[in-house]
């Protein structure tokens, strides 16, 4: 399989980029890995890289994006943080990957049986891990269908929270990055969420999360949780707020501050914290 180059990247649309990933995962689950010489690809990419997609996934050892999408060197930008949380540095990496390096598709990839999600469900407190898990807490809050056993011992609950975490992260990309939002609105890049099943190797793209030429919302941030009317009001205010054109963004000095990101402050847990130390659950 050929390494992506400048020409192939420039002719790849967001839809084509998505099809590359779908085809790659189909090869992966059918054990039909593409025939590629990685050492040859080292030579082919020595002068530069033109990846067609950028994938934010979990650090889980079973969810390597290059492997589950059957991609080679120079094909995708891979960003990995436990629970695929959206830190500032992640947004900066995405902006580099898309605006500077020409990637055409952004994917937020969650997965089943996620240790980080389990930690958030159990309100684990442990050093710096607490900060990370607090970023996931709103997803636990937004899961309202499971009324009993809202802990890591309930796999269905954990996977529902993981899916919400994906959608919140997708929404966070367009809410917190004007650069990426403009690119999505203008159809320059596609943005989509997906769930990887660690039991089957299958990636399920969440169709309703697909954005290209338009943006959509799934949840509101913790800071504006309230009635649906309040939500609509807040969203309308955001839509009405003047935003600079892409050219202005590109011309702006690097020190130009972005709009204050919406706080991802943890919500009050629905049940009293019951710290239950767990061994090696991260990832
Ligand atoms: Zn995980």
PDB file of C-alpha atoms in Angstrom, residues 11-224:
ATOM      1  CA  UNK A  11      -7.166  15.434  -3.381  1.00  0.00           C
ATOM      2  CA  UNK A  12      -8.561  13.673  -0.300  1.00  0.00           C
ATOM      3  CA  UNK A  13     -11.935  15.062   0.800  1.00  0.00           C
ATOM      4  CA  UNK A  14     -13.203  14.592   4.375  1.00  0.00           C
ATOM      5  CA  UNK A  15     -15.590  11.934   3.054  1.00  0.00           C
ATOM      6  CA  UNK A  16     -12.791  10.066   1.285  1.00  0.00           C
ATOM      7  CA  UNK A  17     -10.648  10.275   4.428  1.00  0.00           C
ATOM      8  CA  UNK A  18     -13.494   8.695   6.385  1.00  0.00           C
ATOM      9  CA  UNK A  19     -13.781   5.927   3.799  1.00  0.00           C
ATOM     10  CA  UNK A  20     -10.047   5.206   4.169  1.00  0.00           C
ATOM     11  CA  UNK A  21     -10.567   4.627   7.896  1.00  0.00           C
ATOM     12  CA  UNK A  22     -13.691   2.503   7.370  1.00  0.00           C
ATOM     13  CA  UNK A  23     -11.822   0.359   4.839  1.00  0.00           C
ATOM     14  CA  UNK A  24      -8.798   0.116   7.125  1.00  0.00           C
ATOM     15  CA  UNK A  25     -10.875  -1.107  10.062  1.00  0.00           C
ATOM     16  CA  UNK A  26     -12.633  -3.604   7.778  1.00  0.00           C
ATOM     17  CA  UNK A  27      -9.212  -4.966   6.794  1.00  0.00           C
ATOM     18  CA  UNK A  28      -8.228  -5.109  10.468  1.00  0.00           C
ATOM     19  CA  UNK A  29     -11.255  -7.111  11.648  1.00  0.00           C
ATOM     20  CA  UNK A  30     -10.993  -9.453   8.657  1.00  0.00           C
ATOM     21  CA  UNK A  31      -7.281 -10.010   9.221  1.00  0.00           C
ATOM     22  CA  UNK A  32      -6.512  -8.631   5.756  1.00  0.00           C
ATOM     23  CA  UNK A  33      -3.792  -6.209   6.792  1.00  0.00           C
ATOM     24  CA  UNK A  34      -2.481  -4.183   3.855  1.00  0.00           C
ATOM     25  CA  UNK A  35       0.892  -5.213   2.549  1.00  0.00           C
ATOM     26  CA  UNK A  36       3.241  -2.363   3.393  1.00  0.00           C
ATOM     27  CA  UNK A  37       6.967  -2.188   3.909  1.00  0.00           C
ATOM     28  CA  UNK A  38       7.452   0.050   6.946  1.00  0.00           C
ATOM     29  CA  UNK A  39      11.162   0.458   6.312  1.00  0.00           C
ATOM     30  CA  UNK A  40      10.349   1.613   2.783  1.00  0.00           C
ATOM     31  CA  UNK A  41       7.820   4.035   4.262  1.00  0.00           C
ATOM     32  CA  UNK A  42      10.549   5.450   6.480  1.00  0.00           C
ATOM     33  CA  UNK A  43      12.367   6.422   3.302  1.00  0.00           C
ATOM     34  CA  UNK A  44       9.216   7.706   1.597  1.00  0.00           C
ATOM     35  CA  UNK A  45       8.372   9.986   4.520  1.00  0.00           C
ATOM     36  CA  UNK A  46      11.849  11.226   5.321  1.00  0.00           C
ATOM     37  CA  UNK A  47      11.238  14.570   3.600  1.00  0.00           C
ATOM     38  CA  UNK A  48       7.801  15.250   5.081  1.00  0.00           C
ATOM     39  CA  UNK A  49       4.410  13.943   6.087  1.00  0.00           C
ATOM     40  CA  UNK A  50       0.928  14.426   4.632  1.00  0.00           C
ATOM     41  CA  UNK A  51      -1.447  12.507   6.930  1.00  0.00           C
ATOM     42  CA  UNK A  52      -5.078  12.452   5.779  1.00  0.00           C
ATOM     43  CA  UNK A  53      -6.661  12.120   9.243  1.00  0.00           C
ATOM     44  CA  UNK A  54      -6.174  13.021  12.902  1.00  0.00           C
ATOM     45  CA  UNK A  55      -7.414  10.694  15.607  1.00  0.00           C
ATOM     46  CA  UNK A  56      -7.824  11.412  19.303  1.00  0.00           C
ATOM     47  CA  UNK A  57      -8.031   8.131  21.175  1.00  0.00           C
ATOM     48  CA  UNK A  58      -7.437   6.640  24.615  1.00  0.00           C
ATOM     49  CA  UNK A  59      -4.057   5.438  25.881  1.00  0.00           C
ATOM     50  CA  UNK A  60      -5.538   1.945  26.301  1.00  0.00           C
ATOM     51  CA  UNK A  61      -2.998  -0.589  24.988  1.00  0.00           C
ATOM     52  CA  UNK A  62      -5.699  -2.227  22.865  1.00  0.00           C
ATOM     53  CA  UNK A  63      -6.725   0.892  20.949  1.00  0.00           C
ATOM     54  CA  UNK A  64      -3.774   1.981  18.833  1.00  0.00           C
ATOM     55  CA  UNK A  65      -5.316   3.982  15.979  1.00  0.00           C
ATOM     56  CA  UNK A  66      -2.632   2.948  13.487  1.00  0.00           C
ATOM     57  CA  UNK A  67      -3.369  -0.728  14.158  1.00  0.00           C
ATOM     58  CA  UNK A  68      -7.175  -0.731  14.353  1.00  0.00           C
ATOM     59  CA  UNK A  69      -7.427   1.362  11.166  1.00  0.00           C
ATOM     60  CA  UNK A  70      -4.580  -0.530   9.457  1.00  0.00           C
ATOM     61  CA  UNK A  71      -2.539   2.562   8.632  1.00  0.00           C
ATOM     62  CA  UNK A  72       1.176   2.952   8.031  1.00  0.00           C
ATOM     63  CA  UNK A  73       3.817   5.571   8.615  1.00  0.00           C
ATOM     64  CA  UNK A  74       2.812   9.063   7.557  1.00  0.00           C
ATOM     65  CA  UNK A  75      -0.911   8.247   7.269  1.00  0.00           C
ATOM     66  CA  UNK A  76      -2.503   9.652  10.435  1.00  0.00           C
ATOM     67  CA  UNK A  77      -1.812  12.023  13.304  1.00  0.00           C
ATOM     68  CA  UNK A  78      -2.415  10.149  16.536  1.00  0.00           C
ATOM     69  CA  UNK A  79      -3.260  11.969  19.782  1.00  0.00           C
ATOM     70  CA  UNK A  80      -3.763   9.821  22.847  1.00  0.00           C
ATOM     71  CA  UNK A  81      -4.947  10.684  26.346  1.00  0.00           C
ATOM     72  CA  UNK A  82      -6.759   8.464  28.837  1.00  0.00           C
ATOM     73  CA  UNK A  83     -10.496   8.811  28.287  1.00  0.00           C
ATOM     74  CA  UNK A  84      -9.883  10.863  25.096  1.00  0.00           C
ATOM     75  CA  UNK A  85     -10.295  14.044  27.119  1.00  0.00           C
ATOM     76  CA  UNK A  86     -10.026  17.423  25.438  1.00  0.00           C
ATOM     77  CA  UNK A  87      -7.119  19.274  27.035  1.00  0.00           C
ATOM     78  CA  UNK A  88      -5.886  22.607  25.644  1.00  0.00           C
ATOM     79  CA  UNK A  89      -2.786  20.916  24.288  1.00  0.00           C
ATOM     80  CA  UNK A  90      -4.994  18.432  22.437  1.00  0.00           C
ATOM     81  CA  UNK A  91      -6.829  21.276  20.701  1.00  0.00           C
ATOM     82  CA  UNK A  92      -3.478  22.818  19.788  1.00  0.00           C
ATOM     83  CA  UNK A  93      -2.311  19.518  18.335  1.00  0.00           C
ATOM     84  CA  UNK A  94      -5.528  19.208  16.322  1.00  0.00           C
ATOM     85  CA  UNK A  95      -5.190  22.757  15.004  1.00  0.00           C
ATOM     86  CA  UNK A  96      -1.632  22.024  13.909  1.00  0.00           C
ATOM     87  CA  UNK A  97      -2.662  18.748  12.286  1.00  0.00           C
ATOM     88  CA  UNK A  98      -5.567  20.284  10.331  1.00  0.00           C
ATOM     89  CA  UNK A  99      -4.755  23.937   9.699  1.00  0.00           C
ATOM     90  CA  UNK A 100      -0.994  23.658   9.287  1.00  0.00           C
ATOM     91  CA  UNK A 101      -0.386  20.091   8.140  1.00  0.00           C
ATOM     92  CA  UNK A 102      -3.507  19.609   5.980  1.00  0.00           C
ATOM     93  CA  UNK A 103      -5.261  16.699   7.679  1.00  0.00           C
ATOM     94  CA  UNK A 104      -8.853  16.433   6.330  1.00  0.00           C
ATOM     95  CA  UNK A 105     -10.627  14.482   9.049  1.00  0.00           C
ATOM     96  CA  UNK A 106     -10.791  14.646  12.854  1.00  0.00           C
ATOM     97  CA  UNK A 107     -11.939  11.549  14.720  1.00  0.00           C
ATOM     98  CA  UNK A 108     -12.624  11.226  18.443  1.00  0.00           C
ATOM     99  CA  UNK A 109     -12.322   7.524  19.207  1.00  0.00           C
ATOM    100  CA  UNK A 110     -13.639   6.163  22.492  1.00  0.00           C
ATOM    101  CA  UNK A 111     -13.803   2.496  23.366  1.00  0.00           C
ATOM    102  CA  UNK A 112     -15.663  -0.091  25.389  1.00  0.00           C
ATOM    103  CA  UNK A 113     -14.426  -1.191  28.821  1.00  0.00           C
ATOM    104  CA  UNK A 114     -12.415   2.018  29.202  1.00  0.00           C
ATOM    105  CA  UNK A 115     -10.466   2.135  32.465  1.00  0.00           C
ATOM    106  CA  UNK A 116     -10.534   5.938  32.609  1.00  0.00           C
ATOM    107  CA  UNK A 117     -14.308   5.955  32.224  1.00  0.00           C
ATOM    108  CA  UNK A 118     -14.565   3.283  34.922  1.00  0.00           C
ATOM    109  CA  UNK A 119     -12.443   5.444  37.226  1.00  0.00           C
ATOM    110  CA  UNK A 120     -14.755   8.402  36.645  1.00  0.00           C
ATOM    111  CA  UNK A 121     -17.833   6.248  37.261  1.00  0.00           C
ATOM    112  CA  UNK A 122     -16.354   5.196  40.612  1.00  0.00           C
ATOM    113  CA  UNK A 123     -15.145   8.721  41.487  1.00  0.00           C
ATOM    114  CA  UNK A 124     -11.612   7.483  42.050  1.00  0.00           C
ATOM    115  CA  UNK A 125      -9.298  10.027  43.657  1.00  0.00           C
ATOM    116  CA  UNK A 126      -5.583   9.493  43.058  1.00  0.00           C
ATOM    117  CA  UNK A 127      -2.962  12.195  42.620  1.00  0.00           C
ATOM    118  CA  UNK A 128      -3.004  13.807  39.194  1.00  0.00           C
ATOM    119  CA  UNK A 129      -5.374  11.131  37.934  1.00  0.00           C
ATOM    120  CA  UNK A 130      -8.128  12.932  39.841  1.00  0.00           C
ATOM    121  CA  UNK A 131      -7.747  15.959  37.552  1.00  0.00           C
ATOM    122  CA  UNK A 132      -8.132  13.765  34.485  1.00  0.00           C
ATOM    123  CA  UNK A 133     -11.132  11.888  35.845  1.00  0.00           C
ATOM    124  CA  UNK A 134     -12.807  15.157  36.827  1.00  0.00           C
ATOM    125  CA  UNK A 135     -12.784  16.081  33.132  1.00  0.00           C
ATOM    126  CA  UNK A 136     -14.850  12.955  32.446  1.00  0.00           C
ATOM    127  CA  UNK A 137     -17.293  13.456  35.327  1.00  0.00           C
ATOM    128  CA  UNK A 138     -19.843  15.503  33.305  1.00  0.00           C
ATOM    129  CA  UNK A 139     -20.248  12.497  30.991  1.00  0.00           C
ATOM    130  CA  UNK A 140     -21.197  10.373  34.001  1.00  0.00           C
ATOM    131  CA  UNK A 141     -23.698  13.048  34.963  1.00  0.00           C
ATOM    132  CA  UNK A 142     -25.238  13.210  31.487  1.00  0.00           C
ATOM    133  CA  UNK A 143     -25.904   9.466  31.458  1.00  0.00           C
ATOM    134  CA  UNK A 144     -29.479   9.339  32.764  1.00  0.00           C
ATOM    135  CA  UNK A 145     -30.834   6.034  31.458  1.00  0.00           C
ATOM    136  CA  UNK A 146     -29.160   3.744  33.986  1.00  0.00           C
ATOM    137  CA  UNK A 147     -30.741   4.135  37.395  1.00  0.00           C
ATOM    138  CA  UNK A 148     -29.210   1.210  39.261  1.00  0.00           C
ATOM    139  CA  UNK A 149     -25.582   0.253  39.760  1.00  0.00           C
ATOM    140  CA  UNK A 150     -23.981   3.356  38.274  1.00  0.00           C
ATOM    141  CA  UNK A 151     -20.495   1.975  38.885  1.00  0.00           C
ATOM    142  CA  UNK A 152     -17.676   0.348  36.939  1.00  0.00           C
ATOM    143  CA  UNK A 153     -19.140  -3.066  37.727  1.00  0.00           C
ATOM    144  CA  UNK A 154     -21.944  -2.327  35.237  1.00  0.00           C
ATOM    145  CA  UNK A 155     -20.426  -2.699  31.722  1.00  0.00           C
ATOM    146  CA  UNK A 156     -23.497  -1.251  30.003  1.00  0.00           C
ATOM    147  CA  UNK A 157     -23.314   1.894  32.124  1.00  0.00           C
ATOM    148  CA  UNK A 158     -19.559   2.261  31.522  1.00  0.00           C
ATOM    149  CA  UNK A 159     -19.965   1.981  27.747  1.00  0.00           C
ATOM    150  CA  UNK A 160     -22.874   4.438  27.687  1.00  0.00           C
ATOM    151  CA  UNK A 161     -20.759   6.965  29.569  1.00  0.00           C
ATOM    152  CA  UNK A 162     -17.869   6.316  27.150  1.00  0.00           C
ATOM    153  CA  UNK A 163     -20.125   7.143  24.192  1.00  0.00           C
ATOM    154  CA  UNK A 164     -21.273  10.354  25.868  1.00  0.00           C
ATOM    155  CA  UNK A 165     -17.639  11.217  26.544  1.00  0.00           C
ATOM    156  CA  UNK A 166     -16.953  10.893  22.790  1.00  0.00           C
ATOM    157  CA  UNK A 167     -19.863  13.177  21.885  1.00  0.00           C
ATOM    158  CA  UNK A 168     -18.874  15.745  24.519  1.00  0.00           C
ATOM    159  CA  UNK A 169     -15.337  15.747  23.168  1.00  0.00           C
ATOM    160  CA  UNK A 170     -16.584  16.178  19.579  1.00  0.00           C
ATOM    161  CA  UNK A 171     -18.772  19.057  20.724  1.00  0.00           C
ATOM    162  CA  UNK A 172     -15.858  20.509  22.685  1.00  0.00           C
ATOM    163  CA  UNK A 173     -13.726  20.686  19.538  1.00  0.00           C
ATOM    164  CA  UNK A 174     -16.098  23.099  17.807  1.00  0.00           C
ATOM    165  CA  UNK A 175     -16.971  24.954  21.008  1.00  0.00           C
ATOM    166  CA  UNK A 176     -13.420  25.581  22.125  1.00  0.00           C
ATOM    167  CA  UNK A 177     -11.479  25.980  18.868  1.00  0.00           C
ATOM    168  CA  UNK A 178     -12.503  28.724  16.469  1.00  0.00           C
ATOM    169  CA  UNK A 179      -9.873  27.494  14.012  1.00  0.00           C
ATOM    170  CA  UNK A 180     -11.366  24.003  13.815  1.00  0.00           C
ATOM    171  CA  UNK A 181     -14.966  25.213  13.936  1.00  0.00           C
ATOM    172  CA  UNK A 182     -14.372  27.430  10.903  1.00  0.00           C
ATOM    173  CA  UNK A 183     -12.752  24.549   9.042  1.00  0.00           C
ATOM    174  CA  UNK A 184     -15.684  22.261   9.838  1.00  0.00           C
ATOM    175  CA  UNK A 185     -18.276  24.906   8.896  1.00  0.00           C
ATOM    176  CA  UNK A 186     -16.561  25.525   5.577  1.00  0.00           C
ATOM    177  CA  UNK A 187     -16.262  21.823   4.809  1.00  0.00           C
ATOM    178  CA  UNK A 188     -12.478  21.899   4.837  1.00  0.00           C
ATOM    179  CA  UNK A 189     -12.397  19.100   7.393  1.00  0.00           C
ATOM    180  CA  UNK A 190     -14.827  16.525   8.699  1.00  0.00           C
ATOM    181  CA  UNK A 191     -15.355  15.818  12.402  1.00  0.00           C
ATOM    182  CA  UNK A 192     -16.842  12.607  13.748  1.00  0.00           C
ATOM    183  CA  UNK A 193     -17.011  10.498  16.897  1.00  0.00           C
ATOM    184  CA  UNK A 194     -16.580   6.743  17.000  1.00  0.00           C
ATOM    185  CA  UNK A 195     -16.512   3.841  19.441  1.00  0.00           C
ATOM    186  CA  UNK A 196     -14.042   0.970  19.270  1.00  0.00           C
ATOM    187  CA  UNK A 197     -15.195  -2.385  20.591  1.00  0.00           C
ATOM    188  CA  UNK A 198     -12.292  -4.094  22.380  1.00  0.00           C
ATOM    189  CA  UNK A 199     -14.103  -7.434  22.121  1.00  0.00           C
ATOM    190  CA  UNK A 200     -14.542  -7.435  18.335  1.00  0.00           C
ATOM    191  CA  UNK A 201     -12.009  -4.949  16.932  1.00  0.00           C
ATOM    192  CA  UNK A 202     -14.822  -3.069  15.204  1.00  0.00           C
ATOM    193  CA  UNK A 203     -15.016   0.720  15.005  1.00  0.00           C
ATOM    194  CA  UNK A 204     -18.567   2.073  15.015  1.00  0.00           C
ATOM    195  CA  UNK A 205     -18.682   5.605  13.629  1.00  0.00           C
ATOM    196  CA  UNK A 206     -21.448   7.587  15.348  1.00  0.00           C
ATOM    197  CA  UNK A 207     -23.356   8.810  12.292  1.00  0.00           C
ATOM    198  CA  UNK A 208     -25.263  11.566  14.097  1.00  0.00           C
ATOM    199  CA  UNK A 209     -21.971  13.117  15.213  1.00  0.00           C
ATOM    200  CA  UNK A 210     -20.699  13.688  11.647  1.00  0.00           C
ATOM    201  CA  UNK A 211     -20.008  17.344  10.898  1.00  0.00           C
ATOM    202  CA  UNK A 212     -18.764  18.762   7.612  1.00  0.00           C
ATOM    203  CA  UNK A 213     -20.156  22.013   6.258  1.00  0.00           C
ATOM    204  CA  UNK A 214     -22.260  22.370   9.405  1.00  0.00           C
ATOM    205  CA  UNK A 215     -21.916  22.014  13.172  1.00  0.00           C
ATOM    206  CA  UNK A 216     -24.224  20.441  15.718  1.00  0.00           C
ATOM    207  CA  UNK A 217     -24.527  20.152  19.461  1.00  0.00           C
ATOM    208  CA  UNK A 218     -25.229  17.209  21.732  1.00  0.00           C
ATOM    209  CA  UNK A 219     -24.738  18.465  25.257  1.00  0.00           C
ATOM    210  CA  UNK A 220     -24.171  21.706  27.013  1.00  0.00           C
ATOM    211  CA  UNK A 221     -21.268  22.340  29.270  1.00  0.00           C
ATOM    212  CA  UNK A 222     -21.621  21.945  32.996  1.00  0.00           C
ATOM    213  CA  UNK A 223     -21.619  25.704  33.421  1.00  0.00           C
ATOM    214  CA  UNK A 224     -24.922  26.142  31.618  1.00  0.00           C
TER     215      UNK A 224
END
